[in-house]
PDB file of C-alpha atoms in Angstrom:
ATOM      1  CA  UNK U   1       0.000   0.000   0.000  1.00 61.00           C
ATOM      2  CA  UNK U   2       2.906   1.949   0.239  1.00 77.00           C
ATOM      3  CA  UNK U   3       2.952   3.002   3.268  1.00 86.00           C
ATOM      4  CA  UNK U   4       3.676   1.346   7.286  1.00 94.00           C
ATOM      5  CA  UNK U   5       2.848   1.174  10.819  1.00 97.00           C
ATOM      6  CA  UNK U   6       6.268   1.546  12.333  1.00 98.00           C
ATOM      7  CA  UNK U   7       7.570   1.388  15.796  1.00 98.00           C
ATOM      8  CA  UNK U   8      10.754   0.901  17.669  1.00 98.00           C
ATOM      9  CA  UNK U   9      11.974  -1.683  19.915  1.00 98.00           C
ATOM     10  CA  UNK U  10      15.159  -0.737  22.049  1.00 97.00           C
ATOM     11  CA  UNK U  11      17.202  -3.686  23.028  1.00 97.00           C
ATOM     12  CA  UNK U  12      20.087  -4.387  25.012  1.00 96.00           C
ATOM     13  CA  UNK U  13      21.887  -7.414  24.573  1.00 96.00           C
ATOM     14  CA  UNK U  14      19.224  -8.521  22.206  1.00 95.00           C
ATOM     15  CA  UNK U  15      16.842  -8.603  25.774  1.00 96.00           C
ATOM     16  CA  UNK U  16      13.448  -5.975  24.385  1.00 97.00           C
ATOM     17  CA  UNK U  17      13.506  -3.093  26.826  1.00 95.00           C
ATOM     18  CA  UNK U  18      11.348  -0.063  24.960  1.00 96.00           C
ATOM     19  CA  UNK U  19       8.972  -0.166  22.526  1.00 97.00           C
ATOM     20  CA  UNK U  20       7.604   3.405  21.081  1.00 98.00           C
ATOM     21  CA  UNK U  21       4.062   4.384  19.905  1.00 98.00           C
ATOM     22  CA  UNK U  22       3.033   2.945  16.554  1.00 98.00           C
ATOM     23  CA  UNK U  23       2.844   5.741  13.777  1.00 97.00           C
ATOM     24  CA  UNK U  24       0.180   4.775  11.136  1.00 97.00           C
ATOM     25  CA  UNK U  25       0.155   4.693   8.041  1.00 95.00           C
ATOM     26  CA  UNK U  26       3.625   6.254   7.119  1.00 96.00           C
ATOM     27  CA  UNK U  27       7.474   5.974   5.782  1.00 94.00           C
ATOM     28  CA  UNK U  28       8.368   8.821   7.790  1.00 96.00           C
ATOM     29  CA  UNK U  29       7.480   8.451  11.313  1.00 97.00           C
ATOM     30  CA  UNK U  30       8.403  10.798  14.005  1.00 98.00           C
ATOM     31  CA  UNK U  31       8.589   9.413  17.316  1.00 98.00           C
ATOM     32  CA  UNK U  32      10.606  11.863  20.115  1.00 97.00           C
ATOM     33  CA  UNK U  33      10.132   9.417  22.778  1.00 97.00           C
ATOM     34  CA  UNK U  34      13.182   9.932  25.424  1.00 97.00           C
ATOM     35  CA  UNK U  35      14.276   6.765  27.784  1.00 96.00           C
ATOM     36  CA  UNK U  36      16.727   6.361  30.202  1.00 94.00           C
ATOM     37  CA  UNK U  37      17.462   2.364  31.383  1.00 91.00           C
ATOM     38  CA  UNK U  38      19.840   0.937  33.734  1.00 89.00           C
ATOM     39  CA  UNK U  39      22.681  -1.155  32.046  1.00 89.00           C
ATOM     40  CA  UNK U  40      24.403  -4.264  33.388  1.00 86.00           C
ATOM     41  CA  UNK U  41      28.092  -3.872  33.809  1.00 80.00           C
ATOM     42  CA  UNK U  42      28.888  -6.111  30.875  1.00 87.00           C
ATOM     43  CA  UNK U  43      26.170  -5.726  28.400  1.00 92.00           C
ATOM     44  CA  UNK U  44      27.273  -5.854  24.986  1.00 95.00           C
ATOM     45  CA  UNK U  45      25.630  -3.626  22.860  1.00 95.00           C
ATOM     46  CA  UNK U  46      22.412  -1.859  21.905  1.00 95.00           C
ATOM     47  CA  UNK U  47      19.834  -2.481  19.304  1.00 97.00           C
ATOM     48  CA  UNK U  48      17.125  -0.179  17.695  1.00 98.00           C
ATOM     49  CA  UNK U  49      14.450  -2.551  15.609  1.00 97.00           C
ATOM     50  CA  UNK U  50      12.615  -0.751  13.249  1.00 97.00           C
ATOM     51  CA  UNK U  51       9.083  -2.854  12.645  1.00 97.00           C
ATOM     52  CA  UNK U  52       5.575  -2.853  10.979  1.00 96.00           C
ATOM     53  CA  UNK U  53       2.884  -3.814  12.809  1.00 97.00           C
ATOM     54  CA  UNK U  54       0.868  -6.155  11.171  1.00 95.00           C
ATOM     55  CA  UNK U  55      -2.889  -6.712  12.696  1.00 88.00           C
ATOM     56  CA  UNK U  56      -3.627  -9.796  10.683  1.00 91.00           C
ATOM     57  CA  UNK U  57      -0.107 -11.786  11.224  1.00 93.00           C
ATOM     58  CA  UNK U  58       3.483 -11.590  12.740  1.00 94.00           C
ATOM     59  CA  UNK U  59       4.610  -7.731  13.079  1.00 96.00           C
ATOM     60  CA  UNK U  60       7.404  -7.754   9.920  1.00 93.00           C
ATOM     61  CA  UNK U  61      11.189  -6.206  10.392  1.00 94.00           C
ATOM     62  CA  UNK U  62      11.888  -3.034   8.533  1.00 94.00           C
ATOM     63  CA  UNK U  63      15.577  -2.930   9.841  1.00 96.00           C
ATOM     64  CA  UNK U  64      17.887  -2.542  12.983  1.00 97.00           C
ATOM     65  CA  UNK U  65      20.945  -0.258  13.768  1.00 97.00           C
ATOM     66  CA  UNK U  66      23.413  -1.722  16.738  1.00 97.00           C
ATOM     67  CA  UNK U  67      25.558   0.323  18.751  1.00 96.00           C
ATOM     68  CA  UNK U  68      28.114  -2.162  20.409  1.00 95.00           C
ATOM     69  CA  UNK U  69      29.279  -1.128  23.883  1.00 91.00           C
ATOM     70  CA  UNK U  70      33.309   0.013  22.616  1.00 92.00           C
ATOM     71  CA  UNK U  71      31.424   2.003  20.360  1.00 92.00           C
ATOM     72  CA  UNK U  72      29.683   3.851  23.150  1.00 90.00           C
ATOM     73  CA  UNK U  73      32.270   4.166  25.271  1.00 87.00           C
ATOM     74  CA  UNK U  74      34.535   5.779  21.721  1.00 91.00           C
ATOM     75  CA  UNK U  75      32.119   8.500  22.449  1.00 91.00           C
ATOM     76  CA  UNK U  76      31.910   9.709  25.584  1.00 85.00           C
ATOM     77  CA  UNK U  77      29.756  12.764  24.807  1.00 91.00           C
ATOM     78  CA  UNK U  78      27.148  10.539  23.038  1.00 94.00           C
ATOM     79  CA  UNK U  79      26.138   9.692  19.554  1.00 95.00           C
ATOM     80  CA  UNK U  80      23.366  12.209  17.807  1.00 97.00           C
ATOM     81  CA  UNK U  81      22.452  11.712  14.138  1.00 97.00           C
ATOM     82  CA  UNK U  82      20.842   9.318  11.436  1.00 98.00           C
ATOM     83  CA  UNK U  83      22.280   6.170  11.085  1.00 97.00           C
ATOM     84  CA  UNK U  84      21.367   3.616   7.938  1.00 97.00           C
ATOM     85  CA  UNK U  85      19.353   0.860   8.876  1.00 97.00           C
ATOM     86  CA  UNK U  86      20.692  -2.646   8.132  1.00 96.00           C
ATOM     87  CA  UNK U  87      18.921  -5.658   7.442  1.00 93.00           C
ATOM     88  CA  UNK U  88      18.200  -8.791   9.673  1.00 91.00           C
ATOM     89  CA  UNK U  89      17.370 -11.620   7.346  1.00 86.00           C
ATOM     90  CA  UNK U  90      20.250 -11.435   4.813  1.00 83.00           C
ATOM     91  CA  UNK U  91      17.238 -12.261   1.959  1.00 84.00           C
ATOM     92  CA  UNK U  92      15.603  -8.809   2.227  1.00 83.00           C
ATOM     93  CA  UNK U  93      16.795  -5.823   0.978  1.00 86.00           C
ATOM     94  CA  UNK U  94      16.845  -2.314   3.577  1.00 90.00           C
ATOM     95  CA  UNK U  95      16.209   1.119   2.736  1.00 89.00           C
ATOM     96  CA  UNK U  96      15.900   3.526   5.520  1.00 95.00           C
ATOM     97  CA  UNK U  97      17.540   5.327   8.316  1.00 97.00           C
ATOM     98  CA  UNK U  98      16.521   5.978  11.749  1.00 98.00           C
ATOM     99  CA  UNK U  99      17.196   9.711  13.762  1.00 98.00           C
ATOM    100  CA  UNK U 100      18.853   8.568  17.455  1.00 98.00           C
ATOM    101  CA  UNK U 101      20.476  10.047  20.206  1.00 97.00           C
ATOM    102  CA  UNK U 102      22.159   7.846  22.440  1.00 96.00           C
ATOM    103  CA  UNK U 103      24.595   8.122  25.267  1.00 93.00           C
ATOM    104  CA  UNK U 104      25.825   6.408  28.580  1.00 87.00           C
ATOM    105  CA  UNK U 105      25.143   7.867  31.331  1.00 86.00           C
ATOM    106  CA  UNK U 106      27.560   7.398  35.076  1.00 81.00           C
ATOM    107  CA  UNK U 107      25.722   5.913  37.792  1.00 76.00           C
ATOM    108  CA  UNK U 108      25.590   5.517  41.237  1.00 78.00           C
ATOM    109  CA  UNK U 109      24.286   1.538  40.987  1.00 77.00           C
ATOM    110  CA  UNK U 110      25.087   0.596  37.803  1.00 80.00           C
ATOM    111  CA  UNK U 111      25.342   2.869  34.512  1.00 84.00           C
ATOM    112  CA  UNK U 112      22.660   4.157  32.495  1.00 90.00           C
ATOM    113  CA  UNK U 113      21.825   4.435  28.649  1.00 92.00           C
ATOM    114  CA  UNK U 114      19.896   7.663  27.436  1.00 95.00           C
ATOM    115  CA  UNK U 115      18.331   7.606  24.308  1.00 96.00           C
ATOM    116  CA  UNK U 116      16.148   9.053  22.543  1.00 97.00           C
ATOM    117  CA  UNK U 117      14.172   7.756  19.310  1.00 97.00           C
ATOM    118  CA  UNK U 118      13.491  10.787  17.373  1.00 98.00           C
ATOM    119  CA  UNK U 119      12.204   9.517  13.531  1.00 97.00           C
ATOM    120  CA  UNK U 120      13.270   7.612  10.378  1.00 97.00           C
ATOM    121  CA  UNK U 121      12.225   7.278   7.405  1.00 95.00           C
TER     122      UNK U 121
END
């Protein structure tokens, strides 16, 4: 139909931890949901699933961007931009890029990840 329901799943160490608001009936959806979650000391990385909800069968996989943990810690101010979605089933072809910011935050307990999920398209 040419067009989605997109949302976003945040996960860490391939464990779901956020899921945004479905957009209707769009490429282009614009989030700006902000989250802040409590890391464990050796997670691994960070994962942002882009997906289509589907009402009738399984929600489908438009693409995923992951931010491993050295590649956090390279940037200790955070990461703020668009980033090119890649696929995960090596038989489907990606288009699209997702809008993120993402950083670690210090900690008293454990450290913290702040992101937030601002659009793609």
């Amino acid at each position: 139909t040419g067009s989605s329901d997109p949302y976003c799943i945040v996960k860490i160490d391939n464990e779901p931890i956020v899921r945004t608001a479905t957009v209707w009936r769009t490429l282009s959806p614009f989030w700006g949901e902000e989250y802040e979650v409590r890391l464990q000391p050796g997670f691994h990385s960070v994962s942002f699933y882009v997906m289509d909800e589907d009402a009738l069968s399984r929600d489908d996989v438009i693409g995923k961007v992951t931010m491993s943990r050295d590649a956090l810690a390279e940037q200790p101010k955070g990461f703020s931009g668009w980033l090119s979605l890649s696929e995960v089933d090596p038989d489907e072809e990606v288009q699209g890029e997702i809008h993120l910011r993402v950083e670690a935050l210090p900690g008293e307990a454990a450290p913290r990840l702040g992101c937030t999920v601002f659009e793609a398209r």
